[in-house]
Coordinates of C-alpha atoms and ligand atoms in Angstrom, one line a residue:
M1 CA -7.8 -5.9 32.0
K2 CA -10.3 -3.3 33.3
N3 CA -8.4 -0.2 32.3
R4 CA -11.2 1.4 30.4
E5 CA -11.0 3.9 33.3
S6 CA -7.6 4.7 32.6
A7 CA -7.9 5.4 28.8
G8 CA -8.9 8.8 29.3
G9 CA -11.7 11.1 27.7
P10 CA -15.2 11.6 29.2
S11 CA -16.5 8.4 27.8
G12 CA -13.5 6.4 29.1
L13 CA -12.5 5.8 25.6
M14 CA -9.1 6.5 24.0
P15 CA -9.4 9.0 21.0
F16 CA -8.9 7.0 17.7
D17 CA -5.5 8.8 17.0
A18 CA -4.1 8.3 20.1
A19 CA -5.1 4.8 20.3
V20 CA -3.4 4.2 16.7
E21 CA -0.3 6.2 18.2
T22 CA 0.0 3.9 21.3
I23 CA -0.3 0.8 19.0
L24 CA 2.4 1.9 16.4
S25 CA 4.3 3.1 19.3
C26 CA 4.6 -1.0 20.1
A27 CA 6.1 -1.7 16.7
R28 CA 9.6 -3.6 16.6
L29 CA 11.5 -4.1 13.4
L30 CA 11.7 -7.7 12.3
G31 CA 14.7 -9.2 10.9
T32 CA 16.0 -9.1 7.1
E33 CA 16.2 -11.5 4.3
R34 CA 17.6 -11.7 0.8
V35 CA 15.1 -12.5 -1.8
P36 CA 15.8 -12.6 -5.7
L37 CA 14.5 -9.8 -7.4
E38 CA 11.7 -11.5 -9.1
E39 CA 10.1 -12.1 -6.0
A40 CA 10.9 -9.0 -4.5
A41 CA 7.5 -7.4 -5.4
G42 CA 5.3 -6.6 -2.5
R43 CA 8.2 -6.4 -0.2
V44 CA 9.7 -3.8 1.9
L45 CA 13.2 -2.6 1.3
A46 CA 15.4 -3.3 4.3
G47 CA 17.8 -0.2 3.2
G48 CA 18.5 2.1 0.8
I49 CA 19.6 1.2 -2.5
V50 CA 22.5 3.1 -4.3
S51 CA 23.1 3.1 -8.1
D52 CA 26.2 1.5 -9.3
V53 CA 25.7 3.4 -12.7
D54 CA 24.7 6.8 -14.1
M55 CA 21.5 6.5 -15.9
P56 CA 21.4 6.7 -18.9
P57 CA 25.2 5.3 -18.8
F58 CA 25.9 7.3 -21.9
D59 CA 24.8 10.4 -24.0
K60 CA 22.1 8.6 -26.0
S61 CA 19.7 9.7 -29.0
A62 CA 15.7 9.8 -28.0
M63 CA 14.9 9.3 -31.5
D64 CA 15.3 7.3 -34.5
G65 CA 17.3 10.0 -37.0
F66 CA 20.0 11.6 -38.0
A67 CA 22.8 13.0 -35.5
C68 CA 24.4 15.9 -36.5
R69 CA 25.5 19.3 -35.4
E70 CA 23.3 22.2 -34.8
A71 CA 25.6 24.4 -36.9
D72 CA 25.3 22.2 -39.9
L73 CA 21.3 22.1 -39.7
G74 CA 20.8 24.5 -42.5
D75 CA 23.1 22.7 -45.2
P76 CA 23.1 19.5 -46.9
M77 CA 24.7 16.7 -44.6
R78 CA 26.6 13.6 -45.7
V79 CA 25.6 10.2 -43.7
A80 CA 28.8 9.0 -42.5
M81 CA 27.7 6.1 -40.7
T82 CA 24.6 4.2 -39.0
I83 CA 24.6 3.7 -35.2
Y84 CA 22.4 1.1 -34.0
A85 CA 21.3 0.6 -30.2
G86 CA 23.5 -1.7 -28.2
E87 CA 26.8 -0.9 -30.5
M88 CA 29.3 2.1 -30.1
P89 CA 30.0 4.6 -32.9
E90 CA 33.1 3.7 -34.6
R91 CA 34.6 7.4 -34.6
G92 CA 33.0 10.9 -34.0
I93 CA 31.4 13.3 -36.7
G94 CA 33.2 16.2 -38.0
P95 CA 31.4 19.3 -39.9
G96 CA 29.3 18.5 -42.6
E97 CA 28.6 15.0 -41.4
C98 CA 25.7 13.1 -39.8
A99 CA 25.1 9.8 -38.5
R100 CA 21.9 7.6 -39.3
I101 CA 21.2 6.6 -35.6
M102 CA 18.6 4.7 -33.6
T103 CA 16.7 5.4 -30.6
G104 CA 18.7 4.3 -27.6
A105 CA 22.1 4.4 -29.6
P106 CA 25.2 6.0 -28.3
L107 CA 25.6 9.5 -29.9
P108 CA 28.8 10.1 -31.7
A109 CA 31.3 12.7 -30.5
G110 CA 30.8 15.7 -32.4
A111 CA 26.9 15.5 -32.2
D112 CA 24.7 18.0 -30.8
T113 CA 21.5 17.3 -32.0
V114 CA 19.3 14.6 -33.4
V115 CA 17.0 15.5 -36.3
M116 CA 13.8 13.1 -36.7
V117 CA 13.9 10.7 -39.4
E118 CA 10.1 12.1 -40.0
H119 CA 11.6 15.5 -40.3
A120 CA 14.3 14.8 -42.6
E121 CA 15.1 13.6 -46.6
E122 CA 17.6 11.5 -47.2
R123 CA 19.0 11.2 -51.0
D124 CA 22.1 9.6 -52.4
G125 CA 23.9 9.5 -48.9
T126 CA 23.0 13.1 -48.2
V127 CA 20.6 14.7 -45.7
R128 CA 18.5 17.5 -45.7
V129 CA 16.5 19.0 -42.8
L130 CA 12.8 19.4 -43.6
R131 CA 11.8 21.1 -40.1
P132 CA 14.8 22.2 -38.0
P133 CA 14.3 20.3 -34.5
R134 CA 12.7 22.2 -31.3
E135 CA 14.7 19.9 -29.1
R136 CA 18.1 18.2 -29.2
N137 CA 16.3 15.1 -28.8
I138 CA 19.2 13.6 -26.7
C139 CA 19.4 12.0 -23.5
L140 CA 22.3 12.9 -21.6
R141 CA 24.5 10.9 -19.4
G142 CA 23.2 10.9 -15.9
E143 CA 20.6 13.1 -16.5
D144 CA 17.9 10.5 -14.6
V145 CA 20.4 9.2 -11.9
R146 CA 23.8 9.7 -11.1
G147 CA 26.0 6.8 -9.7
G148 CA 26.3 6.9 -6.2
D149 CA 22.6 8.3 -5.9
V150 CA 20.1 6.9 -3.4
V151 CA 17.6 5.6 -5.8
L152 CA 15.7 4.1 -3.2
E153 CA 15.1 4.5 0.4
G154 CA 14.8 1.8 3.2
G155 CA 11.2 1.1 4.1
A156 CA 9.8 1.7 0.6
R157 CA 7.4 -1.1 -0.7
I158 CA 8.7 -2.8 -3.8
G159 CA 6.2 -2.2 -6.6
P160 CA 6.7 -2.4 -10.3
A161 CA 8.5 0.9 -10.7
Q162 CA 10.8 0.2 -7.9
I163 CA 11.4 -3.5 -9.7
A164 CA 12.6 -1.4 -12.6
V165 CA 14.8 0.7 -10.4
L166 CA 16.3 -2.3 -8.9
A167 CA 16.8 -4.1 -12.2
A168 CA 18.4 -0.9 -13.4
V169 CA 21.1 -0.8 -11.1
G170 CA 21.8 -4.5 -11.3
A171 CA 20.4 -5.8 -8.0
S172 CA 19.3 -9.3 -8.8
E173 CA 19.0 -10.0 -5.1
V174 CA 17.5 -7.6 -2.6
A175 CA 17.6 -7.4 1.1
V176 CA 14.1 -6.9 2.4
R177 CA 12.2 -7.2 5.8
R178 CA 10.7 -10.6 6.7
R179 CA 7.2 -10.4 6.2
P180 CA 4.9 -10.6 9.6
V181 CA 3.1 -13.8 9.8
I182 CA -0.3 -12.6 10.8
G183 CA -2.4 -15.5 12.8
I184 CA -6.1 -14.9 12.1
A185 CA -8.5 -16.2 14.6
P186 CA -12.3 -15.8 14.4
T187 CA -13.9 -16.5 17.8
G188 CA -17.7 -17.5 18.1
D189 CA -19.9 -20.5 18.8
E190 CA -22.2 -19.3 16.2
L191 CA -19.7 -19.5 13.4
V192 CA -19.6 -22.2 10.8
E193 CA -17.2 -22.3 7.8
P194 CA -18.6 -21.1 4.5
G195 CA -18.4 -24.6 3.0
Q196 CA -20.3 -26.4 6.3
A197 CA -24.1 -26.9 6.7
R198 CA -25.7 -23.8 8.8
S199 CA -27.9 -25.1 11.5
P200 CA -30.5 -22.8 13.0
G201 CA -28.9 -20.0 15.0
K202 CA -25.3 -20.4 13.2
I203 CA -23.9 -17.7 10.6
R204 CA -21.1 -18.2 8.3
N205 CA -17.5 -17.1 9.4
T206 CA -17.1 -14.0 6.9
N207 CA -14.1 -12.5 9.2
G208 CA -11.8 -15.3 8.6
P209 CA -11.7 -15.3 4.9
Q210 CA -11.7 -11.4 4.9
L211 CA -9.3 -11.1 7.1
L212 CA -6.9 -13.6 5.9
S213 CA -7.2 -11.9 2.3
Q214 CA -6.7 -8.3 3.7
A215 CA -3.6 -9.4 5.0
R216 CA -2.1 -11.5 2.2
A217 CA -3.2 -8.2 -0.1
A218 CA -1.2 -5.9 2.1
G219 CA 1.8 -8.0 1.7
F220 CA 2.0 -9.9 5.1
S221 CA 2.1 -14.0 5.5
A222 CA -1.3 -14.9 7.1
E223 CA -1.9 -18.0 8.9
Y224 CA -5.6 -19.3 9.6
L225 CA -6.2 -20.5 13.1
G226 CA -9.5 -21.9 12.6
I227 CA -12.7 -21.0 14.4
V228 CA -12.1 -20.7 18.1
R229 CA -15.1 -21.5 20.1
D230 CA -16.3 -19.1 23.0
E231 CA -14.4 -20.9 26.0
P232 CA -11.4 -19.8 27.6
G233 CA -9.8 -22.9 26.9
A234 CA -10.2 -22.6 23.3
I235 CA -8.8 -19.2 23.3
R236 CA -5.9 -20.0 25.3
A237 CA -5.2 -23.1 22.7
A238 CA -5.6 -20.8 19.8
L239 CA -2.8 -18.6 21.6
R240 CA -0.4 -21.4 22.1
R241 CA -0.7 -22.7 18.6
A242 CA 0.1 -19.2 17.3
A243 CA 3.2 -18.9 19.6
G244 CA 6.4 -19.2 17.9
K245 CA 4.8 -19.3 14.5
T246 CA 3.1 -16.0 14.1
D247 CA 4.1 -12.5 15.2
V248 CA 0.6 -11.1 15.4
V249 CA -2.7 -12.4 16.2
V250 CA -5.9 -10.9 15.3
F251 CA -9.0 -12.4 16.9
S252 CA -12.1 -11.3 15.8
G253 CA -15.3 -11.2 18.2
G254 CA -15.1 -12.0 22.2
V255 CA -13.6 -8.4 23.3
S256 CA -17.1 -6.7 24.1
M257 CA -18.8 -6.9 27.1
G258 CA -21.0 -10.0 26.7
E259 CA -20.9 -13.3 29.1
R260 CA -18.9 -15.0 26.6
D261 CA -16.4 -12.5 25.6
H262 CA -13.4 -14.0 27.1
V263 CA -10.5 -12.9 24.9
P264 CA -9.5 -10.0 27.2
A265 CA -9.3 -12.2 30.3
V266 CA -7.4 -14.9 28.5
L267 CA -5.1 -12.5 27.2
E268 CA -4.4 -11.2 30.7
G269 CA -4.0 -14.6 32.2
E270 CA -1.5 -15.5 29.4
G271 CA 0.8 -12.7 30.6
F272 CA -0.2 -10.1 27.8
S273 CA 0.0 -6.5 28.8
P274 CA -2.9 -4.3 27.4
R275 CA -1.9 -1.2 25.5
V276 CA -5.2 -0.1 24.2
R277 CA -8.9 -1.2 25.4
G278 CA -11.7 0.7 24.2
V279 CA -11.5 3.4 21.4
A280 CA -13.6 6.2 20.6
V281 CA -14.4 5.1 16.9
K282 CA -17.4 3.9 15.4
P283 CA -17.7 1.1 14.3
G284 CA -15.1 -0.8 16.6
R285 CA -15.2 0.6 20.3
P286 CA -14.2 -2.4 22.1
L287 CA -10.9 -2.6 20.1
L288 CA -8.1 -4.2 21.9
F289 CA -4.5 -4.5 21.7
A290 CA -2.0 -6.4 23.9
E291 CA 1.4 -7.5 23.8
R292 CA 3.9 -10.1 25.2
D293 CA 7.7 -10.0 24.4
G294 CA 7.7 -9.9 20.5
M295 CA 4.0 -10.9 20.1
W296 CA 1.2 -8.9 19.5
V297 CA -2.5 -9.6 19.6
F298 CA -5.7 -7.1 18.1
G299 CA -9.0 -7.9 19.7
L300 CA -11.3 -6.9 17.1
P301 CA -14.9 -6.8 17.8
G302 CA -16.6 -9.5 15.5
N303 CA -19.1 -7.4 13.6
P304 CA -17.6 -7.7 9.9
V305 CA -17.6 -3.9 9.2
S306 CA -15.6 -3.4 12.3
T307 CA -12.9 -6.2 11.5
F308 CA -12.7 -4.9 7.7
V309 CA -12.3 -1.2 8.9
L310 CA -10.2 -1.6 11.7
F311 CA -7.9 -4.0 9.7
E312 CA -7.1 -1.4 7.3
T313 CA -7.0 1.4 9.7
V314 CA -5.1 0.0 12.6
V315 CA -3.6 -3.8 12.2
R316 CA -2.3 -2.9 8.4
P317 CA -0.3 0.3 9.7
F318 CA 1.2 -1.5 12.6
C319 CA 2.1 -4.6 10.6
D320 CA 3.7 -2.4 8.2
L321 CA 5.5 -0.6 10.6
L322 CA 7.2 -4.2 11.9
M323 CA 8.8 -3.9 8.3
G324 CA 9.7 -0.4 8.5
H325 CA 7.2 0.7 6.5
E326 CA 5.1 3.7 6.9
H327 CA 1.6 2.8 5.7
R328 CA 0.3 5.9 3.7
P329 CA -3.2 5.2 2.3
T330 CA -4.2 6.8 -0.8
V331 CA -6.8 9.4 0.8
V332 CA -9.1 11.1 -1.9
R333 CA -10.4 14.8 -0.5
A334 CA -13.6 15.2 -2.1
P335 CA -16.9 17.4 -1.8
L336 CA -19.6 15.7 -0.2
R337 CA -22.5 15.2 -2.8
R338 CA -25.2 15.3 0.0
A339 CA -25.7 16.7 3.5
L340 CA -25.0 14.4 6.2
T341 CA -26.2 14.4 9.9
R342 CA -25.0 12.6 12.9
R343 CA -27.3 11.3 15.9
A344 CA -24.0 11.4 18.1
S345 CA -20.5 12.9 17.5
D346 CA -18.6 11.8 20.3
R347 CA -16.5 9.2 18.0
L348 CA -14.6 9.3 15.0
D349 CA -16.6 7.7 12.4
H350 CA -15.9 5.4 9.6
V351 CA -18.3 5.1 6.9
P352 CA -18.8 3.3 3.5
A353 CA -18.3 5.6 0.6
A354 CA -18.3 6.0 -3.1
I355 CA -16.2 8.7 -5.4
G356 CA -18.6 9.2 -8.3
E357 CA -17.3 10.0 -11.7
D358 CA -18.0 13.6 -11.2
G359 CA -15.7 13.2 -8.2
L360 CA -18.1 14.0 -5.5
A361 CA -18.0 11.6 -2.4
E362 CA -21.1 10.0 -1.2
P363 CA -21.8 7.9 2.1
L364 CA -23.5 4.7 0.9
E365 CA -26.7 3.5 2.4
Y366 CA -25.3 1.5 5.5
H367 CA -27.3 -0.3 8.3
G368 CA -24.4 -0.7 10.7
S369 CA -21.3 -2.6 11.6
A370 CA -23.0 -5.9 10.2
H371 CA -23.6 -4.5 6.8
I372 CA -20.4 -5.6 5.1
H373 CA -22.2 -5.8 1.9
A374 CA -22.0 -1.7 1.5
Y375 CA -18.3 -2.2 1.7
S376 CA -18.6 -4.6 -1.3
I377 CA -19.6 -1.8 -3.4
A378 CA -17.8 1.3 -1.7
D379 CA -14.5 2.9 -3.1
G380 CA -13.3 3.5 0.4
I381 CA -14.2 4.7 3.8
M382 CA -15.3 8.4 4.8
V383 CA -13.5 9.5 7.8
I384 CA -15.6 11.9 9.9
P385 CA -13.8 13.4 12.9
P386 CA -15.0 13.2 16.3
G387 CA -17.4 16.5 16.9
T388 CA -18.6 16.6 13.5
K389 CA -22.6 16.6 13.9
R390 CA -23.5 17.5 10.3
L391 CA -21.6 18.0 7.1
E392 CA -23.1 20.2 4.2
A393 CA -23.2 19.3 0.5
G394 CA -20.1 20.4 -1.0
E395 CA -17.8 20.6 2.1
T396 CA -14.4 18.6 1.8
V397 CA -14.3 15.0 3.3
G398 CA -11.3 12.2 3.4
V399 CA -12.2 8.8 1.8
I400 CA -9.4 6.2 2.4
L401 CA -9.4 4.4 -0.7
V402 CA -9.7 0.5 -0.3
R403 CA -10.5 -1.0 -3.8
Ligands
LIG1 P1 -18.8 -10.1 19.0 O1 -17.8 -9.0 18.8 O2 -18.1 -11.5 19.2 O3 -19.8 -9.7 20.0 O4 -19.6 -10.4 17.7 C1 -20.5 -9.2 17.3 C2 -21.2 -9.6 16.0 O5 -20.3 -10.2 15.2 C3 -22.1 -10.9 16.4 O6 -23.3 -10.5 15.7 C4 -21.5 -11.9 15.9 O7 -22.3 -12.9 15.5 C5 -21.1 -11.5 14.6 N1 -19.5 -12.4 14.1 C6 -18.7 -12.2 15.1 N2 -17.6 -13.2 14.6 C7 -17.9 -13.3 13.1 C8 -17.3 -14.0 12.1 N3 -16.1 -14.5 12.1 N4 -18.1 -13.9 10.7 C9 -19.2 -13.0 10.6 N5 -19.8 -12.4 11.8 C10 -19.2 -12.5 13.0
LIG2 MG1 -18.8 -13.3 19.9

């Protein structure tokens, strides 16, 4: 996989945006499955959803009060009936009549206005209006949605609001995309699991738990492949364990230029084609992406901040696209609290940032790509485009929210 030369750019690195585009272009849609509505949250709709009803399905009162004719508002009105939510009026109202009506109850024929109960006085079966209503206080049949309307588009992620819409159209079962299964494989001879004794020279495996939780929080299935030793055979074995039961494997570590960085060569030996290797981004320059019929592999450099940021900015959009979902992170565009200077500006920079209560964006103290603690107190990832040497206080920056 010596294709750094082919990556373009003066440094031989692929521009970040081009790398993301190349990676996304490799995505293929996964299949679909049907899930009960109550299990649909977090999933991605396989197709559009059409409403089978008008919403609301009938003209209804928006208030507790009296349904009447606007023309009669100035005169005392006789209370002809009471209409409760869930019941149909037994008849319409005529001139000089009104109906006591509850919020959500169907409007009787003939009524065009509802007077709030607070603005009326009822005595001996007669109602006088104390304050004429400013609005009709009626929800008209079909004013929100018409039967036959597409209420949700295929590819939409299902959250609580979409669940409500699905419930409203009677979708007790929903066709969704299969979740991609992401195999998480942290590499490194120095790694011990967080619960294990740590002998001299060893460090705790933070990328494994972090990537697993990122994958699950993003709505993917995650499968832990265990710590992989820095030996070609161990990397090969992890790939074989992953084959057939994962769609995407995310290796952390072992993709740089060190003597024990065997991931690229093993991938090549196993028949994977490299699509991206070496990207003009900081942190994360050694980023590797390779594919082999329906199996995709990311090699993320092992520094915890690199894996954190690259998962959010590269792995996650790719895995979303496997489900037909276009990942659109929430990006806050905010003025910088203080000026920011960079020594080198040849790469796109991702920096941990906080958004203050005053709305200003502030880069956090950050000692480089091992300093994951900086992200534990950050609101998001500030994006500094390549070519930017200095940003003045007050200049607008984009921060991808990752809380
Ligand atoms: P590598 O990309 O393998 O050269 O690793 C870069 C740096 O990240 C080294 O300092 C590693 O010790 C560290 N590192 C690699 N994998 C992990 C991990 N799973 N958890 C924490 N640190 C790691
Ligand atoms: Mg390593």
